[in-house]
mmCIF file of C-alpha atoms and ligand atoms in Angstrom:
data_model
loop_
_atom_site.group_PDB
_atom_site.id
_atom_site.type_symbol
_atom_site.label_atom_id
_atom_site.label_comp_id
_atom_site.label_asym_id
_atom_site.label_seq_id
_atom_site.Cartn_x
_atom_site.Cartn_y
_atom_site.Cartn_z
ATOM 1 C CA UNK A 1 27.677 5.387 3.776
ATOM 2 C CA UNK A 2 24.085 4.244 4.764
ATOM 3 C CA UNK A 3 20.541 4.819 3.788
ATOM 4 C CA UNK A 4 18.480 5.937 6.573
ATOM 5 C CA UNK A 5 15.046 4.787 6.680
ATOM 6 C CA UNK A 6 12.140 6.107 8.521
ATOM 7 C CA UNK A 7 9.313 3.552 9.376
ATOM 8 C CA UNK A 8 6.637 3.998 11.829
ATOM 9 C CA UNK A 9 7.364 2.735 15.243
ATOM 10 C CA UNK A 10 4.217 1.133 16.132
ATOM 11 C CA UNK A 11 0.720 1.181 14.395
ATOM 12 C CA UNK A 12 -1.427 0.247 11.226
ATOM 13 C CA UNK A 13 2.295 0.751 9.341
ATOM 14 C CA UNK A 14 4.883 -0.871 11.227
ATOM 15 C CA UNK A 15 3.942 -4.428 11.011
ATOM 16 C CA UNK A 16 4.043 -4.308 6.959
ATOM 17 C CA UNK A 17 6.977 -1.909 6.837
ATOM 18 C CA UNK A 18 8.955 -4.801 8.675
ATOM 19 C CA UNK A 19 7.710 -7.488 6.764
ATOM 20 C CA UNK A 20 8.901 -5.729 3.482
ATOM 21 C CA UNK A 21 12.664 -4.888 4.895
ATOM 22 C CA UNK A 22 12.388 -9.016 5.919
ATOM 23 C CA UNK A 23 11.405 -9.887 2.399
ATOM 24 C CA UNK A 24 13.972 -7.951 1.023
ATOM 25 C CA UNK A 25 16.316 -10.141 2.851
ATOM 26 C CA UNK A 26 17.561 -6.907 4.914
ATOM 27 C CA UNK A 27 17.454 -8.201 8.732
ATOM 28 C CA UNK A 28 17.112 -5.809 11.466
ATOM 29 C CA UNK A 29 16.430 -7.983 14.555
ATOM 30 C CA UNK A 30 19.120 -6.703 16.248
ATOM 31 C CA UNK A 31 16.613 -3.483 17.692
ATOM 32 C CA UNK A 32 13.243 -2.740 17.157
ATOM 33 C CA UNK A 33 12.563 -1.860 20.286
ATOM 34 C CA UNK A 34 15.031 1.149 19.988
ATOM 35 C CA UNK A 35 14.911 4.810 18.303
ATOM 36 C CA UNK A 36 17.273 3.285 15.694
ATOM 37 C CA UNK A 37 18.783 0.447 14.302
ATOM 38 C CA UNK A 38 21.168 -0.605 11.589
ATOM 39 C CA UNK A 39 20.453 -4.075 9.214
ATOM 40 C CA UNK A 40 23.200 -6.418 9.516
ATOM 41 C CA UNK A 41 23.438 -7.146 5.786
ATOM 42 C CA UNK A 42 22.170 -3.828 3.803
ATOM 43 C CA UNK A 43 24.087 -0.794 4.503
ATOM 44 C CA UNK A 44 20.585 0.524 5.584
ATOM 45 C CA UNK A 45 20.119 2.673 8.897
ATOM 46 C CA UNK A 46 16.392 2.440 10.402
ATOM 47 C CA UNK A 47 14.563 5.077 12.269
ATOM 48 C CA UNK A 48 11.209 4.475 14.389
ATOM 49 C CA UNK A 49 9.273 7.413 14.225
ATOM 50 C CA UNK A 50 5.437 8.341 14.572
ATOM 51 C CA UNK A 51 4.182 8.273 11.058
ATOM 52 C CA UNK A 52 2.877 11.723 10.792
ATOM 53 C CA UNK A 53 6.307 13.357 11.374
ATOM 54 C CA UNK A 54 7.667 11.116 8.912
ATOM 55 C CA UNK A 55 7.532 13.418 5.619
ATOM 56 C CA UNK A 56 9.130 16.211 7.848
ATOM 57 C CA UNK A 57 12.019 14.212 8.512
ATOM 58 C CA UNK A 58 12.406 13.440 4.968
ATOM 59 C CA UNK A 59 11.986 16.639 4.024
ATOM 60 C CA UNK A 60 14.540 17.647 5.931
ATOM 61 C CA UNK A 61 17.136 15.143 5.068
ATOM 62 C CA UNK A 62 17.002 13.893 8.389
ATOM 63 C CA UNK A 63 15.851 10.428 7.127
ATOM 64 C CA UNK A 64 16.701 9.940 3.587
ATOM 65 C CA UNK A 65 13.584 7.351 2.533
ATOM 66 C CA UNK A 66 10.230 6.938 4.343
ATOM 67 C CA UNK A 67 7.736 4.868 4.364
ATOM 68 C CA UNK A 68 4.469 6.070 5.014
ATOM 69 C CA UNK A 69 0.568 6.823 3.797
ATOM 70 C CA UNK A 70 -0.328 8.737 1.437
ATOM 71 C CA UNK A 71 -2.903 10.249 3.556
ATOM 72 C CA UNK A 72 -0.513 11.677 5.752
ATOM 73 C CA UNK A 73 2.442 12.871 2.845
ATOM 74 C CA UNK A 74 -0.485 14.807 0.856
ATOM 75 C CA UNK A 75 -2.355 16.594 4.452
ATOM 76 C CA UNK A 76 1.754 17.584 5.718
ATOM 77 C CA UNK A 77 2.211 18.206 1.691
ATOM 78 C CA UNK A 78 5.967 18.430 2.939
ATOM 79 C CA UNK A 79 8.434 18.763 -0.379
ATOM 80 C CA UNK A 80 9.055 14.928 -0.749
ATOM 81 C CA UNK A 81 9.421 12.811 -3.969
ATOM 82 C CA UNK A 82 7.229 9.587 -4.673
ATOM 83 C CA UNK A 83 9.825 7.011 -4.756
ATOM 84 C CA UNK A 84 7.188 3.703 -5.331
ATOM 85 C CA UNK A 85 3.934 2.703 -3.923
ATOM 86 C CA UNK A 86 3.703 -0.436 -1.646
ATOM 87 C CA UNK A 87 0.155 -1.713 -1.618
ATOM 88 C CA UNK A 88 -0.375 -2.349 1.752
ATOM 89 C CA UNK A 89 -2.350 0.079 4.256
ATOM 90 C CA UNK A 90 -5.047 0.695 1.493
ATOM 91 C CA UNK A 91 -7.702 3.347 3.319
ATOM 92 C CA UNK A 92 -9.489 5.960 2.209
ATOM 93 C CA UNK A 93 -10.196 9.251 3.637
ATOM 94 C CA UNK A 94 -14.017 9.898 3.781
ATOM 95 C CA UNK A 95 -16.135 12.328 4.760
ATOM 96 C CA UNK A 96 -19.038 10.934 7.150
ATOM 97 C CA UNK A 97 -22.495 12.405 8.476
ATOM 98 C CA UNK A 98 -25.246 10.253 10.985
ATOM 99 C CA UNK A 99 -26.583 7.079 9.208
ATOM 100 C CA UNK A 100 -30.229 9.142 9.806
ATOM 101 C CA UNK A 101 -29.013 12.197 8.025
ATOM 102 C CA UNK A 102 -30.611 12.911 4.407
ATOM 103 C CA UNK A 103 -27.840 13.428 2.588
ATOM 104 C CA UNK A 104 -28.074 13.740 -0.914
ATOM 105 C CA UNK A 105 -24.693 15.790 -2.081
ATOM 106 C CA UNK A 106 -21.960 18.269 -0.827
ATOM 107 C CA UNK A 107 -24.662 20.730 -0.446
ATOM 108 C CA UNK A 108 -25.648 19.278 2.829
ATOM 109 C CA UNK A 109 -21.786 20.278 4.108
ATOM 110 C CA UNK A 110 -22.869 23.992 4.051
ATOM 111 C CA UNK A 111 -22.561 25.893 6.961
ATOM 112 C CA UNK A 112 -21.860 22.374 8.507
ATOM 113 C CA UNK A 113 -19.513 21.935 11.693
ATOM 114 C CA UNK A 114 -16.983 19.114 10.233
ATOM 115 C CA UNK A 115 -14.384 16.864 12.891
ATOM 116 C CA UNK A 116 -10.964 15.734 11.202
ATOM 117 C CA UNK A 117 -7.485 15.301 11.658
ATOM 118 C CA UNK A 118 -6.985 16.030 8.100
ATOM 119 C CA UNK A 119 -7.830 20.172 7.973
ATOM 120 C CA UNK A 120 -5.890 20.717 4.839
ATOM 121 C CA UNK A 121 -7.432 17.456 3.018
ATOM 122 C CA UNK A 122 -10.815 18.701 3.700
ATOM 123 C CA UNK A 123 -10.200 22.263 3.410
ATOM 124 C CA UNK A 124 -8.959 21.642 -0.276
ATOM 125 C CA UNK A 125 -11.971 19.324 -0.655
ATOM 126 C CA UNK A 126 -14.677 21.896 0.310
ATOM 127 C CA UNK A 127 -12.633 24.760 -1.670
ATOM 128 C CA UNK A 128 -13.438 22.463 -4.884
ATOM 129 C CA UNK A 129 -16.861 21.931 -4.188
ATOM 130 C CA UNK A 130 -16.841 25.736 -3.093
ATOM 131 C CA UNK A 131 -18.718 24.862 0.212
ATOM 132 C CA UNK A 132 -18.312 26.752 3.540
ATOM 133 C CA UNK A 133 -18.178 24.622 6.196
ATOM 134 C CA UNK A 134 -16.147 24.647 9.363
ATOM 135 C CA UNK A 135 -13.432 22.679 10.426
ATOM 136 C CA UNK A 136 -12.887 21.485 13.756
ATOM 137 C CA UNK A 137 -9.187 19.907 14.386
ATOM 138 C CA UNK A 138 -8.843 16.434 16.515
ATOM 139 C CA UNK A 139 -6.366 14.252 17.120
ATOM 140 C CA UNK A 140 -7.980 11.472 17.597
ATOM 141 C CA UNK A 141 -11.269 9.216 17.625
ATOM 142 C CA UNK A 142 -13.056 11.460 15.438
ATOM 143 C CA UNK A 143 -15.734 9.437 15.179
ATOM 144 C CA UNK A 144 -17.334 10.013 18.162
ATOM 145 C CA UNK A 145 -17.793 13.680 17.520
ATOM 146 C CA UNK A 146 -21.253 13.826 16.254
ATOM 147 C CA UNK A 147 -22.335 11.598 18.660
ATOM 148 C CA UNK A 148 -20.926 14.133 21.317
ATOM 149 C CA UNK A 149 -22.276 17.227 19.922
ATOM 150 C CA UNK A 150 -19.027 18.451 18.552
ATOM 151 C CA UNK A 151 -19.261 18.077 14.959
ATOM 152 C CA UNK A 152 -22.370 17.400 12.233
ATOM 153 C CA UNK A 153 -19.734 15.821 10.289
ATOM 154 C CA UNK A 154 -16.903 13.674 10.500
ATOM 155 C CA UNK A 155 -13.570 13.078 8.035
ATOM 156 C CA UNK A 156 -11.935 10.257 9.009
ATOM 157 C CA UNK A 157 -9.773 7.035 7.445
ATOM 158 C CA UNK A 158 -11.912 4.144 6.667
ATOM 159 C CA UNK A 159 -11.072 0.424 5.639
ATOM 160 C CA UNK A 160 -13.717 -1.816 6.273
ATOM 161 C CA UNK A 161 -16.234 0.969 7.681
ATOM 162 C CA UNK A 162 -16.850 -0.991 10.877
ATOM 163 C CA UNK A 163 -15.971 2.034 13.201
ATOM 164 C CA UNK A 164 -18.230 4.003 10.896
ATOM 165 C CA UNK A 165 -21.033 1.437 11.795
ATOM 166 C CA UNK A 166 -20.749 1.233 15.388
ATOM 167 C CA UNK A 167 -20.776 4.790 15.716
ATOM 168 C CA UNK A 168 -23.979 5.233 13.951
ATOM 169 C CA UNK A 169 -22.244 6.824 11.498
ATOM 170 C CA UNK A 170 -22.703 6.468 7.748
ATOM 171 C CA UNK A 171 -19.675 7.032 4.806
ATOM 172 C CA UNK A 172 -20.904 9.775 2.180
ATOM 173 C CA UNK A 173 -17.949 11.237 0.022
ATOM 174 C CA UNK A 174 -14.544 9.229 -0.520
ATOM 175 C CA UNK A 175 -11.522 12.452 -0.908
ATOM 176 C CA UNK A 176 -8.520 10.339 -1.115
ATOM 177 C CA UNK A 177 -8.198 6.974 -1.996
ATOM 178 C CA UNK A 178 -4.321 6.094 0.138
ATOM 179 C CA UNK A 179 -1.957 2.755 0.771
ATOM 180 C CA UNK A 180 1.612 3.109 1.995
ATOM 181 C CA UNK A 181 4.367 4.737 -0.164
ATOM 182 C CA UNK A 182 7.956 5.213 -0.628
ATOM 183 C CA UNK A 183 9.246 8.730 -0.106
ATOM 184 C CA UNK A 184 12.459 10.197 -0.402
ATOM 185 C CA UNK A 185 14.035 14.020 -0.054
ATOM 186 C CA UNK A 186 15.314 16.023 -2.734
ATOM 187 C CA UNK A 187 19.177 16.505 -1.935
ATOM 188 C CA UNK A 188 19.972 12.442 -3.023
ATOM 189 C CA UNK A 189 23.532 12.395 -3.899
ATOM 190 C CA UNK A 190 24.711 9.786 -6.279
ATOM 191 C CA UNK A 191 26.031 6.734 -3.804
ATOM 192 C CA UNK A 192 22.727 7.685 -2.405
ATOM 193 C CA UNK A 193 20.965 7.270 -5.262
ATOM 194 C CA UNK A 194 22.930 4.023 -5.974
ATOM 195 C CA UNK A 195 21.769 2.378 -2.684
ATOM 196 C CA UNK A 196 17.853 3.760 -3.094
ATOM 197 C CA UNK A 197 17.977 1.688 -6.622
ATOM 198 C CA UNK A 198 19.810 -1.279 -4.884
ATOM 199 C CA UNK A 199 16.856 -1.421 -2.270
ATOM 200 C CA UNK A 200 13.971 -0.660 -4.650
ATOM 201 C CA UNK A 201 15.575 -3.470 -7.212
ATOM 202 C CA UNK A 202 14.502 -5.963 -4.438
ATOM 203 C CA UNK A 203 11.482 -3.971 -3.147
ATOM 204 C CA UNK A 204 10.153 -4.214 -7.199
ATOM 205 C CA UNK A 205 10.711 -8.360 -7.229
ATOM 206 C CA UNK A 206 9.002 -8.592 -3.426
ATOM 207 C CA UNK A 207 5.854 -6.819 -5.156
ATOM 208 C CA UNK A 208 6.053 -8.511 -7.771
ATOM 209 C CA UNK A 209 6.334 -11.723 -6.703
ATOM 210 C CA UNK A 210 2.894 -11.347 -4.377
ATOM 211 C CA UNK A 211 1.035 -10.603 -7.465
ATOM 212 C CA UNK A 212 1.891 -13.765 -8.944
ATOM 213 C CA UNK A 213 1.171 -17.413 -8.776
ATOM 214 C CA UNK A 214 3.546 -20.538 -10.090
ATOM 215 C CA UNK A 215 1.525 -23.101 -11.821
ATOM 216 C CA UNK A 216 2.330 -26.339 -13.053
ATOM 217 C CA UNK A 217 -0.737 -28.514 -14.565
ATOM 218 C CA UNK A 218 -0.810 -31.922 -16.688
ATOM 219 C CA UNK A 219 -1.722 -31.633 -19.990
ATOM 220 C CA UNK A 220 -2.820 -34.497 -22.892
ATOM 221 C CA UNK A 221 -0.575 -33.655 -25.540
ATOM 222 C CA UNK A 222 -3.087 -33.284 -28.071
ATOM 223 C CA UNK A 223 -4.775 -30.120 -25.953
ATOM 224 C CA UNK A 224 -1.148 -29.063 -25.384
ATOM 225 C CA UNK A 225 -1.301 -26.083 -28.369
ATOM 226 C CA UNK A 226 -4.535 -24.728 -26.212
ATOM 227 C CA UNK A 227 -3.567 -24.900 -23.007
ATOM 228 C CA UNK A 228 0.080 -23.176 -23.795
ATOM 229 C CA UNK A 229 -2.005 -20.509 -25.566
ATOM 230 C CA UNK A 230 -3.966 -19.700 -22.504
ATOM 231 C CA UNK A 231 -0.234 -19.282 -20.342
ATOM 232 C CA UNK A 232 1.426 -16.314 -20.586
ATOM 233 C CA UNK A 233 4.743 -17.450 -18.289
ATOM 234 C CA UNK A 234 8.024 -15.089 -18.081
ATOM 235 C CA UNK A 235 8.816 -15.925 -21.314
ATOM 236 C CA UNK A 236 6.641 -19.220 -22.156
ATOM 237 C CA UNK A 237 5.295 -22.242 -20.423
ATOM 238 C CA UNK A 238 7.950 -24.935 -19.307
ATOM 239 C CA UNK A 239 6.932 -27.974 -21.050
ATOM 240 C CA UNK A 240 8.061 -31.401 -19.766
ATOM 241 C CA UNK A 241 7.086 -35.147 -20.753
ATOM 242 C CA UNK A 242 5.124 -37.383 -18.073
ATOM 243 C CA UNK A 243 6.289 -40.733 -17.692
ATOM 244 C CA UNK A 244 3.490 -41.723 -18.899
ATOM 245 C CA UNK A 245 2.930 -41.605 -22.576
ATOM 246 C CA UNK A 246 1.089 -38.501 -24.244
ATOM 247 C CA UNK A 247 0.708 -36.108 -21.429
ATOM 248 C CA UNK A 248 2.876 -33.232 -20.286
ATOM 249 C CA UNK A 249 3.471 -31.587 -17.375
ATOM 250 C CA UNK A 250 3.125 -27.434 -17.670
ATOM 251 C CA UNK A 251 4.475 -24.742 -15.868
ATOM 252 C CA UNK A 252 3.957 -20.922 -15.776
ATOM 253 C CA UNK A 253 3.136 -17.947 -14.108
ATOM 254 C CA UNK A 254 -0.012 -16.109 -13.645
ATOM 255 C CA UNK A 255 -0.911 -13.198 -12.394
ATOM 256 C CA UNK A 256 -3.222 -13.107 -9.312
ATOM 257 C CA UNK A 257 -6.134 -10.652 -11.119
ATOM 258 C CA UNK A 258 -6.302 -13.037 -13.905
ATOM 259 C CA UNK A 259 -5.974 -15.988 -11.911
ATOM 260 C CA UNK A 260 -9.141 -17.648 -11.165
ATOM 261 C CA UNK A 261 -10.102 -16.652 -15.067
ATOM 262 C CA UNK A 262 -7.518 -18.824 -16.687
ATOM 263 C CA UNK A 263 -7.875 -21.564 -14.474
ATOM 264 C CA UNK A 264 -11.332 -21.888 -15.522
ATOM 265 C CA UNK A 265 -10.217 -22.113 -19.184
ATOM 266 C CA UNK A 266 -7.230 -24.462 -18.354
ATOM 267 C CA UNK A 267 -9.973 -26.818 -17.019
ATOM 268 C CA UNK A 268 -12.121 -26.694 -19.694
ATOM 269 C CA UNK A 269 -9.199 -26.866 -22.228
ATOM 270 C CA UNK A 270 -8.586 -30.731 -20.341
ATOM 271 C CA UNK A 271 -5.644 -29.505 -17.706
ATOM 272 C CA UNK A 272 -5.568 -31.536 -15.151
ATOM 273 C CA UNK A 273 -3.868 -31.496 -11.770
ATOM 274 C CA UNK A 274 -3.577 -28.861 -11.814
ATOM 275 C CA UNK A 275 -1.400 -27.028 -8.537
ATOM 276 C CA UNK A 276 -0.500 -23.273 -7.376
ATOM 277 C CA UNK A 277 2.285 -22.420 -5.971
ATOM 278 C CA UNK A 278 3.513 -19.011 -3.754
ATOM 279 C CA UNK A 279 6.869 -17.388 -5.320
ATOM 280 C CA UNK A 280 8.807 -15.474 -2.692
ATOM 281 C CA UNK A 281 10.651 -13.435 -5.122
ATOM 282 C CA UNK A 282 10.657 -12.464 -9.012
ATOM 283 C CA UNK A 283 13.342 -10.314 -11.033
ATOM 284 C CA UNK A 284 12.311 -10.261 -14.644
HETATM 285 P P1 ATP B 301 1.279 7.202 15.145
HETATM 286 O O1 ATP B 301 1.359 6.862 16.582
HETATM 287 O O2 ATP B 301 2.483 6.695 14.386
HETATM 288 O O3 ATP B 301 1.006 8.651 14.885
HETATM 289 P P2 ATP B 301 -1.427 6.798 14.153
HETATM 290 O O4 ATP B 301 -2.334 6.434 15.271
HETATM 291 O O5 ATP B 301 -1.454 8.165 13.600
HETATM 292 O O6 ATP B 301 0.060 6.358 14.552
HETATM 293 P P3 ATP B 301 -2.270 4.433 12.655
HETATM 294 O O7 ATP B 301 -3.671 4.290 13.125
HETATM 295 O O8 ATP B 301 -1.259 3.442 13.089
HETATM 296 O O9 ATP B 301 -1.713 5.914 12.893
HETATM 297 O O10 ATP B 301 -2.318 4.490 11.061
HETATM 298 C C1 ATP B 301 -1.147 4.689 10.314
HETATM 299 C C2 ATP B 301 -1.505 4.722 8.854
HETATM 300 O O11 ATP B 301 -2.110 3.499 8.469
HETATM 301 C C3 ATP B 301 -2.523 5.776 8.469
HETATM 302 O O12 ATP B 301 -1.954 7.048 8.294
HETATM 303 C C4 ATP B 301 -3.051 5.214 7.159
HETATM 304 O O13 ATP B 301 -2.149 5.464 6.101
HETATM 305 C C5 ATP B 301 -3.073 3.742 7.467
HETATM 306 N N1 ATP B 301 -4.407 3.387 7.983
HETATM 307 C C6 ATP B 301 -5.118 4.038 8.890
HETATM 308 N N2 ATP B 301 -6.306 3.488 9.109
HETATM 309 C C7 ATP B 301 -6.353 2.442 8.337
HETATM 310 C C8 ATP B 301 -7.331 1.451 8.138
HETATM 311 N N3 ATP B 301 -8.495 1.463 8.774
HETATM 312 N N4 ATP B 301 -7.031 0.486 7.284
HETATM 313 C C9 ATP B 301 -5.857 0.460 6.632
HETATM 314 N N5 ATP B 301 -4.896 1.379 6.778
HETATM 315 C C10 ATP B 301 -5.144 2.367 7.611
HETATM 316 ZN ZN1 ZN B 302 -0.064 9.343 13.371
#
């Protein structure tokens, strides 16, 4: 028996969807270019699909795990579970008007003419903020509709808001914060089950492992008690003796939002040397 896994084919997703099968040691060289492909060493089945018909496959027990945004699971609101979230493809869906526009709230949406490819997203939106506005469904390069004519408003993913820029377009209302997910259907059997746990086991240590940093740092033995204080470590700081004579050499782990914080302190505390270090993989 084998997992089958539904990745996007080519896009903002694929790359990262790739890299975290690679990191989890599962190697499936032998055929991207295809509809399918099997890993050599996971008993993991692969499917390349266009993202948005991902949760629909899932749903459907066609593909048994997806990965995907959450923009696109929540608009399809297909019935999927949330297996994990991944942390890469961060977006959000915003609603945008002309950067000349006075916009001061919501209001300003009434009675507006609004271009998306997210209908239901914004419906629900404007339903909440009880505005009546109407919605004009695209496919693509929605940004370019009020410059057109087509639209007064725009709903659109945006990362950096570059594409908002150039298009003399300006970001007024965030409705969904999204990154990439893990989704699976709701007939899992238990071998099935068994291999989803198997995968997300390694998935969990891949994560974790980018949020974290290996240090090692020397240390004058007489600061030692302070500088072991600031180190949190897996369980605690590795301590070893220098050759030379009343220093020690530290080791730990740190995570990367407290990171520049501590290192600050360790400094200040007398650490010296000290040196950061990428882990590839962590199972606590
Ligand atoms: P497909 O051909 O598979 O339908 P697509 O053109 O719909 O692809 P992409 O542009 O590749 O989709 O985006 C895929 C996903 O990547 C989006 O649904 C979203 O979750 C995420 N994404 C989109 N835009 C951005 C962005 N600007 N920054 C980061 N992630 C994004
Ligand atoms: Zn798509």
């Amino acid at each position: 028996m084998k997992l089958k896994l539904a990745i996007q084919k080519s896009g903002r997703l694929h790359e990262d969807s790739m890299k975290l099968l690679q990191e989890c040691g599962i190697d499936i060289s032998n055929g991207v270019n295809k509809l399918k492909t099997e890993a050599v060493n996971f008993p993991l089945e692969v499917f390349f699909l266009r993202d948005d018909d991902i949760p629909q496959y899932v749903e459907d027990a066609v593909a048994d795990i997806g990965i995907v945004g959450e923009n696109v699971v929540y608009e399809k609101n297909k019935s999927v579970e949330v297996v994990d979230m991944l942390g890469f493809a961060r977006c959000r869906l915003s609603l945008a008007v002309a950067r000349g526009d006075h916009y001061e709230d919501v209001q300003f949406l009434e009675g507006k003419r609004i271009a998306t490819s997210y209908p239901s997203l914004v419906r629900q939106f404007l339903e909440k903020n009880h505005i009546n506005a109407e919605i004009h469904e695209i496919s693509g390069s929605v940004e370019i509709a009020p410059g057109i004519g087509l639209s007064d408003a725009i709903c659109d993913l945006v990362s950096s808001g570059s594409t908002l820029l150039t298009n003399g377009l300006k970001e007024v209302e965030t409705i969904l914060q999204s990154q990439a997910i893990l989704i699976r259907h709701r007939k899992f059997n238990s071998e099935q089950q068994r291999l989803l746990d198997k995968l997300l086991f390694r998935i969990r240590a891949v994560k974790k492992a980018g949020n974290n940093k290996y240090v090692l740092l020397n240390a004058p033995n007489a600061k030692l008690k302070e500088i072991i204080g600031l180190l949190p470590g897996m369980k605690s700081p590795t301590v070893l003796p220098l050759a030379e004579e009343g220093w020690s050499s530290v080791h730990s782990v740190l995570s990367e939002d407290e990171f520049w914080d501590k290192i600050e302190q360790l400094k200040a505390a007398g650490a010296q040397g000290i040196l950061v270090v990428p882990i590839e993989k962590m199972v606590i």
